[in-house]
Short mmCIF file of C-alpha atoms in Angstrom, two decimals:
data_model
loop_
_atom_site.label_atom_id
_atom_site.label_comp_id
_atom_site.label_asym_id
_atom_site.label_seq_id
_atom_site.Cartn_x
_atom_site.Cartn_y
_atom_site.Cartn_z
CA UNK Z 1 92.98 138.81 126.65
CA UNK Z 2 92.58 142.97 126.70
CA UNK Z 3 92.61 142.81 123.11
CA UNK Z 4 89.76 139.91 122.31
CA UNK Z 5 87.76 142.11 124.07
CA UNK Z 6 88.36 145.79 123.15
CA UNK Z 7 89.53 144.88 118.92
CA UNK Z 8 85.99 143.80 117.93
CA UNK Z 9 85.13 146.97 119.04
CA UNK Z 10 88.00 149.76 118.14
CA UNK Z 11 87.37 147.85 114.30
CA UNK Z 12 83.52 148.66 114.52
CA UNK Z 13 84.11 151.87 115.16
CA UNK Z 14 87.02 152.68 112.40
CA UNK Z 15 84.11 150.86 110.33
CA UNK Z 16 82.06 153.38 110.89
CA UNK Z 17 84.45 156.59 110.80
CA UNK Z 18 83.82 157.21 114.90
CA UNK Z 19 86.81 158.31 115.38
CA UNK Z 20 86.75 160.69 118.44
CA UNK Z 21 84.86 157.56 119.95
CA UNK Z 22 87.72 155.54 119.23
CA UNK Z 23 89.66 158.40 121.21
CA UNK Z 24 87.98 158.00 124.44
CA UNK Z 25 88.21 154.64 124.43
CA UNK Z 26 91.77 154.06 124.30
CA UNK Z 27 91.59 157.62 126.51
CA UNK Z 28 92.25 155.65 129.87
CA UNK Z 29 94.22 152.45 128.73
CA UNK Z 30 97.92 152.06 129.75
CA UNK Z 31 99.67 151.87 127.06
CA UNK Z 32 101.16 148.56 127.52
CA UNK Z 33 97.51 147.57 127.50
CA UNK Z 34 96.89 149.33 123.91
CA UNK Z 35 99.99 147.58 122.49
CA UNK Z 36 97.97 144.46 123.64
CA UNK Z 37 95.28 145.92 121.56
CA UNK Z 38 96.75 146.63 118.68
CA UNK Z 39 98.59 143.88 118.28
CA UNK Z 40 95.70 140.96 117.62
CA UNK Z 41 94.23 143.18 115.05
CA UNK Z 42 94.39 143.44 111.92
CA UNK Z 43 97.99 146.13 110.65
CA UNK Z 44 95.70 148.07 108.56
CA UNK Z 45 93.92 149.05 111.61
CA UNK Z 46 96.46 149.57 114.11
CA UNK Z 47 98.32 151.48 111.19
CA UNK Z 48 95.42 153.96 111.17
CA UNK Z 49 94.50 154.07 114.85
CA UNK Z 50 97.87 155.36 115.39
CA UNK Z 51 97.05 158.58 113.35
CA UNK Z 52 94.00 158.65 115.63
CA UNK Z 53 95.60 158.80 119.18
CA UNK Z 54 96.69 162.10 119.95
CA UNK Z 55 101.16 162.62 119.58
CA UNK Z 56 102.02 161.77 122.73
CA UNK Z 57 99.98 158.73 123.43
CA UNK Z 58 100.69 157.00 120.36
CA UNK Z 59 104.74 157.66 120.98
CA UNK Z 60 103.79 155.73 124.24
CA UNK Z 61 102.43 152.79 122.97
CA UNK Z 62 104.38 153.06 120.19
CA UNK Z 63 107.51 151.66 122.16
CA UNK Z 64 105.83 148.77 124.08
CA UNK Z 65 105.03 146.72 120.26
CA UNK Z 66 107.49 144.22 119.14
CA UNK Z 67 109.78 145.85 116.04
CA UNK Z 68 107.67 143.95 113.82
CA UNK Z 69 105.11 145.88 113.93
CA UNK Z 70 106.99 148.76 114.93
CA UNK Z 71 108.51 148.34 111.49
CA UNK Z 72 105.00 148.44 109.35
CA UNK Z 73 103.34 151.27 110.88
CA UNK Z 74 106.84 153.07 110.19
CA UNK Z 75 106.14 152.53 106.72
CA UNK Z 76 103.03 153.33 106.79
CA UNK Z 77 103.59 157.36 108.20
CA UNK Z 78 104.10 160.14 106.24
CA UNK Z 79 107.83 161.92 106.98
CA UNK Z 80 106.05 164.87 109.25
CA UNK Z 81 104.34 161.55 111.85
CA UNK Z 82 106.92 159.67 111.27
CA UNK Z 83 109.29 162.48 111.86
CA UNK Z 84 107.50 163.46 115.23
CA UNK Z 85 107.64 159.62 116.20
CA UNK Z 86 111.01 158.78 116.10
CA UNK Z 87 111.73 162.39 117.27
CA UNK Z 88 109.95 161.62 120.85
CA UNK Z 89 111.02 158.38 120.81
CA UNK Z 90 113.30 157.22 123.91
CA UNK Z 91 117.45 156.98 122.14
CA UNK Z 92 117.67 152.89 123.04
CA UNK Z 93 113.89 151.69 121.95
CA UNK Z 94 114.55 153.86 118.46
CA UNK Z 95 117.97 152.48 118.36
CA UNK Z 96 116.32 149.07 117.92
CA UNK Z 97 114.10 149.82 115.38
CA UNK Z 98 116.83 151.00 113.55
CA UNK Z 99 118.63 147.86 113.50
CA UNK Z 100 115.49 145.64 113.04
CA UNK Z 101 114.51 147.97 110.10
CA UNK Z 102 115.56 147.85 105.84
CA UNK Z 103 118.79 150.03 105.13
CA UNK Z 104 116.20 151.53 103.02
CA UNK Z 105 113.86 152.49 105.65
CA UNK Z 106 116.73 152.64 108.35
CA UNK Z 107 117.90 155.97 105.92
CA UNK Z 108 114.45 157.27 105.53
CA UNK Z 109 113.65 157.10 109.35
CA UNK Z 110 117.30 158.31 110.60
CA UNK Z 111 116.66 162.09 107.66
CA UNK Z 112 114.08 162.81 109.87
CA UNK Z 113 115.73 162.96 112.78
CA UNK Z 114 115.99 166.91 114.23
CA UNK Z 115 120.07 167.11 114.69
CA UNK Z 116 120.30 166.10 118.47
CA UNK Z 117 118.53 163.29 118.18
CA UNK Z 118 120.22 162.43 114.91
CA UNK Z 119 123.32 162.76 116.92
CA UNK Z 120 122.53 160.77 119.72
CA UNK Z 121 121.69 157.80 117.05
CA UNK Z 122 124.81 157.74 115.34
CA UNK Z 123 126.83 157.46 118.49
CA UNK Z 124 124.78 154.38 119.07
CA UNK Z 125 125.24 153.10 115.84
CA UNK Z 126 128.81 153.12 116.12
CA UNK Z 127 129.07 150.42 118.93
CA UNK Z 128 129.59 146.82 118.04
CA UNK Z 129 125.84 144.68 117.26
CA UNK Z 130 124.57 142.99 120.68
CA UNK Z 131 127.09 145.37 122.78
CA UNK Z 132 125.99 147.54 125.43
CA UNK Z 133 126.29 150.51 123.31
CA UNK Z 134 123.13 149.91 121.64
CA UNK Z 135 120.76 149.34 124.96
CA UNK Z 136 122.11 152.13 126.60
CA UNK Z 137 119.62 155.57 126.46
CA UNK Z 138 121.48 158.84 127.01
CA UNK Z 139 118.46 159.82 128.73
CA UNK Z 140 119.85 160.25 132.38
CA UNK Z 141 120.88 162.95 134.62
CA UNK Z 142 124.45 163.95 136.62
CA UNK Z 143 125.30 165.88 139.41
CA UNK Z 144 128.88 167.24 139.98
CA UNK Z 145 129.98 165.91 143.55
CA UNK Z 146 130.50 170.08 145.26
CA UNK Z 147 126.65 170.15 144.84
CA UNK Z 148 125.06 170.27 148.05
CA UNK Z 149 121.65 167.97 148.40
CA UNK Z 150 119.42 171.09 148.27
CA UNK Z 151 121.35 172.41 144.67
CA UNK Z 152 121.73 169.10 143.75
CA UNK Z 153 116.63 168.41 144.60
CA UNK Z 154 116.63 172.34 142.87
CA UNK Z 155 118.48 170.55 139.71
CA UNK Z 156 116.61 167.53 139.60
CA UNK Z 157 113.39 169.75 139.45
CA UNK Z 158 115.05 171.74 135.82
CA UNK Z 159 116.38 169.02 133.86
CA UNK Z 160 114.34 165.62 135.80
CA UNK Z 161 111.33 165.53 132.93
CA UNK Z 162 111.67 163.49 130.42
CA UNK Z 163 114.90 161.10 132.01
CA UNK Z 164 114.92 157.17 131.53
CA UNK Z 165 115.20 157.00 135.86
CA UNK Z 166 115.48 159.30 138.71
CA UNK Z 167 116.25 156.58 141.07
CA UNK Z 168 120.16 156.85 140.72
CA UNK Z 169 121.97 159.66 140.20
CA UNK Z 170 125.66 159.66 138.42
CA UNK Z 171 128.33 161.57 140.17
CA UNK Z 172 130.91 163.23 137.58
CA UNK Z 173 133.39 165.48 137.13
CA UNK Z 174 133.68 168.03 134.76
CA UNK Z 175 135.32 166.35 131.62
CA UNK Z 176 132.45 164.10 132.93
CA UNK Z 177 134.56 160.71 133.77
CA UNK Z 178 131.67 159.29 136.00
CA UNK Z 179 132.66 158.76 140.06
CA UNK Z 180 130.24 157.14 142.09
CA UNK Z 181 126.42 157.33 142.38
CA UNK Z 182 123.63 158.09 144.64
CA UNK Z 183 120.28 157.50 144.96
CA UNK Z 184 117.72 159.75 145.13
CA UNK Z 185 116.19 158.86 148.24
CA UNK Z 186 119.20 159.78 149.48
CA UNK Z 187 119.52 163.35 148.38
CA UNK Z 188 115.56 163.54 149.78
CA UNK Z 189 116.47 162.51 153.25
CA UNK Z 190 119.88 164.25 153.43
CA UNK Z 191 120.46 167.34 155.42
CA UNK Z 192 120.36 170.40 152.37
CA UNK Z 193 124.04 171.32 153.15
CA UNK Z 194 125.33 167.99 152.52
CA UNK Z 195 127.59 168.13 149.27
CA UNK Z 196 126.36 165.66 146.90
CA UNK Z 197 130.18 163.47 147.38
CA UNK Z 198 129.73 163.22 151.10
CA UNK Z 199 126.51 160.58 150.22
CA UNK Z 200 127.94 158.02 147.34
CA UNK Z 201 128.45 154.85 148.76
CA UNK Z 202 131.67 154.24 146.81
CA UNK Z 203 130.72 151.08 145.23
CA UNK Z 204 129.48 151.95 141.54
CA UNK Z 205 129.50 149.22 138.70
CA UNK Z 206 129.80 150.16 135.71
CA UNK Z 207 129.42 148.30 132.11
CA UNK Z 208 131.97 148.88 129.37
CA UNK Z 209 130.35 149.99 126.31
CA UNK Z 210 131.74 147.46 124.30
CA UNK Z 211 130.37 144.65 126.55
CA UNK Z 212 128.62 142.20 125.04
CA UNK Z 213 124.76 141.56 125.86
CA UNK Z 214 125.04 138.27 127.43
CA UNK Z 215 127.77 139.72 129.87
CA UNK Z 216 124.69 143.07 130.37
CA UNK Z 217 122.09 141.07 132.21
CA UNK Z 218 124.62 138.86 134.21
CA UNK Z 219 125.51 142.18 135.71
CA UNK Z 220 121.92 143.04 136.48
CA UNK Z 221 121.30 139.73 137.72
CA UNK Z 222 124.33 139.75 140.52
CA UNK Z 223 123.74 143.55 141.72
CA UNK Z 224 120.81 143.49 141.42
CA UNK Z 225 120.30 146.97 139.67
CA UNK Z 226 117.78 149.30 138.08
CA UNK Z 227 120.12 151.09 136.20
CA UNK Z 228 123.53 150.20 135.44
CA UNK Z 229 126.18 153.34 134.20
CA UNK Z 230 128.05 152.60 131.03
CA UNK Z 231 131.43 153.96 130.54
CA UNK Z 232 134.42 154.61 127.91
CA UNK Z 233 137.93 153.33 127.81
CA UNK Z 234 138.73 156.44 129.97
CA UNK Z 235 135.48 156.01 132.49
CA UNK Z 236 133.84 158.67 131.02
CA UNK Z 237 130.05 157.85 131.17
CA UNK Z 238 128.01 157.19 128.43
CA UNK Z 239 125.12 156.24 128.83
CA UNK Z 240 122.96 154.48 131.01
CA UNK Z 241 120.84 150.52 131.00
CA UNK Z 242 117.78 150.03 132.53
CA UNK Z 243 116.38 147.20 133.50
CA UNK Z 244 113.24 147.24 131.13
CA UNK Z 245 116.07 147.02 128.48
CA UNK Z 246 118.14 143.97 130.20
CA UNK Z 247 114.48 142.21 129.94
CA UNK Z 248 114.22 143.01 126.53
CA UNK Z 249 117.98 141.60 126.35
CA UNK Z 250 117.30 138.72 128.28
CA UNK Z 251 114.31 137.45 126.28
CA UNK Z 252 116.57 137.54 123.22
CA UNK Z 253 119.40 135.54 124.64
CA UNK Z 254 116.92 133.27 125.96
CA UNK Z 255 115.23 132.39 122.28
CA UNK Z 256 118.54 132.08 121.33
CA UNK Z 257 119.84 129.60 123.81
CA UNK Z 258 117.03 127.57 123.07
CA UNK Z 259 116.71 127.92 119.26
CA UNK Z 260 120.59 126.48 119.46
CA UNK Z 261 119.76 123.89 121.30
CA UNK Z 262 117.18 122.50 119.11
CA UNK Z 263 120.07 122.58 116.90
CA UNK Z 264 118.01 126.06 114.21
CA UNK Z 265 119.73 129.09 113.81
CA UNK Z 266 117.43 131.39 116.13
CA UNK Z 267 114.19 133.11 114.55
CA UNK Z 268 114.84 137.06 114.71
CA UNK Z 269 110.26 137.26 114.09
CA UNK Z 270 107.23 135.34 114.92
CA UNK Z 271 106.58 132.21 113.78
CA UNK Z 272 103.96 133.32 111.59
CA UNK Z 273 106.47 136.37 110.48
CA UNK Z 274 109.30 134.62 108.85
CA UNK Z 275 108.50 133.33 105.66
CA UNK Z 276 108.37 130.19 104.33
CA UNK Z 277 112.04 130.29 102.41
CA UNK Z 278 113.48 132.03 105.47
CA UNK Z 279 112.52 129.11 107.93
CA UNK Z 280 113.86 126.75 105.25
CA UNK Z 281 117.26 128.65 105.43
CA UNK Z 282 117.24 128.82 109.01
CA UNK Z 283 116.18 125.00 109.69
CA UNK Z 284 118.02 123.98 106.30
CA UNK Z 285 121.78 124.62 107.03
CA UNK Z 286 122.07 122.97 110.36
CA UNK Z 287 119.54 119.68 109.13
CA UNK Z 288 122.24 119.36 106.48
CA UNK Z 289 125.47 119.61 108.51
CA UNK Z 290 123.45 116.98 111.14
CA UNK Z 291 123.08 114.60 108.21
CA UNK Z 292 126.28 114.50 106.52
CA UNK Z 293 127.18 113.64 109.94
CA UNK Z 294 124.97 111.11 110.78
CA UNK Z 295 126.54 109.46 107.14
CA UNK Z 296 129.17 108.71 108.95
CA UNK Z 297 127.39 106.40 111.07
CA UNK Z 298 126.37 104.20 107.80
CA UNK Z 299 129.89 104.12 107.22
CA UNK Z 300 130.37 103.03 110.48
CA UNK Z 301 128.02 100.19 110.02
CA UNK Z 302 129.56 99.55 106.55
CA UNK Z 303 133.11 99.22 108.45
CA UNK Z 304 131.59 96.36 110.91
CA UNK Z 305 128.87 94.49 107.98
CA UNK Z 306 131.54 91.23 108.54
CA UNK Z 307 130.23 91.31 112.43
CA UNK Z 308 126.26 91.74 111.35
CA UNK Z 309 126.16 89.44 108.47
CA UNK Z 310 128.03 86.66 111.56
CA UNK Z 311 125.22 87.80 113.93
CA UNK Z 312 122.31 89.37 112.79
CA UNK Z 313 120.96 89.62 116.10
CA UNK Z 314 123.32 92.65 116.85
CA UNK Z 315 121.19 94.67 114.30
CA UNK Z 316 117.79 94.97 117.24
CA UNK Z 317 120.00 96.14 119.44
CA UNK Z 318 121.79 98.97 117.48
CA UNK Z 319 118.86 101.85 117.92
CA UNK Z 320 118.79 100.65 122.11
CA UNK Z 321 122.82 101.88 121.75
CA UNK Z 322 123.19 104.69 120.24
CA UNK Z 323 119.39 106.42 121.05
CA UNK Z 324 120.31 105.83 124.79
CA UNK Z 325 123.86 107.19 124.15
CA UNK Z 326 122.12 110.86 122.68
CA UNK Z 327 119.80 110.89 125.10
CA UNK Z 328 121.88 111.32 128.23
CA UNK Z 329 124.47 113.38 126.13
CA UNK Z 330 121.52 116.06 125.01
CA UNK Z 331 120.24 115.87 129.06
CA UNK Z 332 123.76 116.26 130.01
CA UNK Z 333 124.40 119.95 127.33
CA UNK Z 334 120.83 121.24 128.11
CA UNK Z 335 122.08 121.59 131.71
CA UNK Z 336 125.61 122.31 130.97
CA UNK Z 337 124.36 125.77 128.79
CA UNK Z 338 121.78 126.83 131.14
CA UNK Z 339 124.91 126.47 133.78
CA UNK Z 340 127.23 128.65 132.13
CA UNK Z 341 124.37 130.78 131.64
CA UNK Z 342 123.02 130.86 134.13
CA UNK Z 343 127.22 131.36 135.81
CA UNK Z 344 126.91 128.81 138.36
CA UNK Z 345 129.78 127.17 136.96
CA UNK Z 346 132.81 129.00 134.93
CA UNK Z 347 135.15 127.61 132.48
CA UNK Z 348 137.48 126.79 135.51
CA UNK Z 349 134.42 124.43 136.81
CA UNK Z 350 135.95 122.30 134.16
CA UNK Z 351 137.38 119.30 135.47
CA UNK Z 352 135.13 119.18 138.92
CA UNK Z 353 131.96 119.09 136.42
CA UNK Z 354 134.05 116.17 134.31
CA UNK Z 355 134.33 114.38 137.45
CA UNK Z 356 130.89 114.29 137.92
CA UNK Z 357 129.51 113.94 134.27
CA UNK Z 358 131.83 110.19 135.11
CA UNK Z 359 130.01 109.07 138.22
CA UNK Z 360 126.74 110.40 137.07
CA UNK Z 361 127.35 108.38 133.40
CA UNK Z 362 128.33 105.41 135.53
CA UNK Z 363 125.00 105.24 136.89
CA UNK Z 364 123.19 105.85 134.76
CA UNK Z 365 124.53 103.48 132.12
CA UNK Z 366 124.45 101.25 134.94
CA UNK Z 367 120.31 101.58 135.45
CA UNK Z 368 119.89 101.26 131.56
CA UNK Z 369 122.06 98.04 131.11
CA UNK Z 370 120.85 96.58 134.07
CA UNK Z 371 117.22 96.79 132.07
CA UNK Z 372 118.10 95.89 128.73
CA UNK Z 373 120.04 92.66 130.40
CA UNK Z 374 117.18 91.69 132.12
CA UNK Z 375 114.96 92.17 129.73
CA UNK Z 376 116.99 90.62 127.02
CA UNK Z 377 117.45 86.64 129.80
CA UNK Z 378 113.89 87.56 130.56
CA UNK Z 379 112.61 87.08 126.67
CA UNK Z 380 114.79 84.30 126.00
CA UNK Z 381 112.97 82.38 129.02
CA UNK Z 382 109.75 83.10 127.68
CA UNK Z 383 109.92 83.18 124.25
CA UNK Z 384 113.00 81.76 123.45
CA UNK Z 385 114.39 84.64 120.95
CA UNK Z 386 117.94 84.63 121.02
CA UNK Z 387 119.29 81.88 121.67
CA UNK Z 388 122.03 79.69 123.51
CA UNK Z 389 123.96 82.25 124.00
CA UNK Z 390 121.95 84.56 125.39
CA UNK Z 391 123.93 85.78 128.58
CA UNK Z 392 126.59 86.94 126.46
CA UNK Z 393 124.32 88.62 124.33
CA UNK Z 394 123.46 90.84 127.85
CA UNK Z 395 126.44 91.21 129.25
CA UNK Z 396 126.75 93.03 125.65
CA UNK Z 397 124.45 95.27 125.54
CA UNK Z 398 124.59 96.16 129.26
CA UNK Z 399 128.40 96.36 128.80
CA UNK Z 400 127.74 98.74 125.73
CA UNK Z 401 125.20 100.59 127.59
CA UNK Z 402 127.18 101.38 130.40
CA UNK Z 403 130.50 102.79 127.94
CA UNK Z 404 127.94 104.57 125.57
CA UNK Z 405 125.61 106.38 128.22
CA UNK Z 406 129.37 107.40 129.95
CA UNK Z 407 130.16 108.62 126.53
CA UNK Z 408 127.72 109.82 125.59
CA UNK Z 409 127.56 111.97 129.39
CA UNK Z 410 131.19 113.40 128.51
CA UNK Z 411 130.55 114.49 125.25
CA UNK Z 412 127.42 116.26 126.37
CA UNK Z 413 129.10 117.73 129.13
CA UNK Z 414 132.75 118.98 127.98
CA UNK Z 415 131.28 120.35 123.96
CA UNK Z 416 129.48 123.90 126.04
CA UNK Z 417 132.93 124.23 127.48
CA UNK Z 418 134.75 123.99 124.58
CA UNK Z 419 132.88 126.59 122.49
CA UNK Z 420 132.55 129.01 125.44
CA UNK Z 421 136.23 128.59 125.99
CA UNK Z 422 137.18 129.83 121.87
CA UNK Z 423 134.13 133.01 121.94
CA UNK Z 424 131.71 130.56 120.77
CA UNK Z 425 127.80 130.38 122.26
CA UNK Z 426 128.00 127.23 124.46
CA UNK Z 427 124.96 126.84 122.89
CA UNK Z 428 126.06 126.12 119.51
CA UNK Z 429 126.76 122.35 121.13
CA UNK Z 430 123.28 121.78 120.77
CA UNK Z 431 121.58 118.58 120.87
CA UNK Z 432 121.19 117.29 117.81
CA UNK Z 433 124.57 117.77 117.60
CA UNK Z 434 126.00 116.03 120.82
CA UNK Z 435 123.55 113.04 119.23
CA UNK Z 436 125.40 112.87 116.06
CA UNK Z 437 128.29 112.96 117.74
CA UNK Z 438 127.22 109.80 120.15
CA UNK Z 439 125.47 108.34 117.59
CA UNK Z 440 129.03 107.62 115.33
CA UNK Z 441 131.06 106.35 118.57
CA UNK Z 442 128.20 104.22 119.69
CA UNK Z 443 128.46 102.02 117.19
CA UNK Z 444 132.60 101.87 117.40
CA UNK Z 445 131.20 100.89 121.14
CA UNK Z 446 128.55 98.24 121.09
CA UNK Z 447 130.91 96.77 117.94
CA UNK Z 448 134.10 96.09 119.57
CA UNK Z 449 132.21 95.20 123.00
CA UNK Z 450 130.54 92.81 121.10
CA UNK Z 451 134.03 92.14 119.19
CA UNK Z 452 135.71 91.47 122.55
CA UNK Z 453 133.27 88.93 124.07
CA UNK Z 454 131.64 87.35 121.26
CA UNK Z 455 134.86 86.22 119.59
CA UNK Z 456 134.77 82.35 119.39
CA UNK Z 457 130.75 82.15 119.69
CA UNK Z 458 128.72 84.04 117.86
CA UNK Z 459 131.30 85.57 115.70
#
């Protein structure tokens, strides 16, 4: 909303070359609000505004922009301006930018960093992709265990500027090994001569530098912290992750899960920023795979061709049967994937989940089967649609729906557990994938029930 209000005025100022007025207009706005304004403007205008803004303000605004906007601005900057911008960025934000830039631009950007910042960037880039090490920042403050509260507060006043957060401070030994954390409020309220080691709660929660980003989100949700320390395999403190970084991670995880549920490879940029060919690649692979799966449906129908030839009326209910099974499976897989993501259920809960889905599948199948049964009986009485064996046909549809919906439920609930158990993302058990499996099996169930009940009558 703010962008639509301020953006046109800024563009007019730029057209009139009123650069001083642009500075004044943006001077009192929050960096997040300025970023919102720039997102609504043409990229050429937003890049020009970055050159007009004071350097400190430009750096703060830059960190609030989406990575794709940052990438564009980086490409338009000269070496000197780029160096100033990148050297003043928070290391974790700068790391995410480097991950998204083309390799050539990343090399150019790394070359502009100061020796100390380059060392930090290289250290961060040594961790696996999507690990805690890629999202942490080294901008934290440590205290010695033998410091008094008075000494600790003096240390904070001298060294606290520019740190990511001062809400939590980290107590380390002489080798940098994390001993515990302490709240700033505890130091402020303590007696001046109280030792820092006496203020710790001995309940420090840590993250491994190689922890997957999904685990990072789960730890923040579980312990409700604003920051968590990241340690290496020897317990040495190497960085911290703050809650604002976790919000970005959670957004990426949710995006991947939602795209996965729809049978689409995750989009790594806004819709309109992705080229048609890239969009084709992300969707085409899954569609081709699902299409090959659906070809098994044609194979199954060919196998039952003789039954269809004898009782063409059976074909009328094929869409009804397989769509009901696919829908129930899609519901089940969506529920289970989300519950696994939220840690509401774990792998050890599989049998309990399976038994619940058996019961719910039978109930849902009975509901749909009853509706189908009543519909066939009513249509026969009103219009004489299905002939003298309509009651047996209605029973076939009823039982088929019970078994197909039950099977769909069990497949939809089991696949996410299977993928999680072999180390894959449960969201790969997408709704279209489940529906494809249930379509083929639904046909087999339907024609098997029909062969059992209709032999000697319609068959």
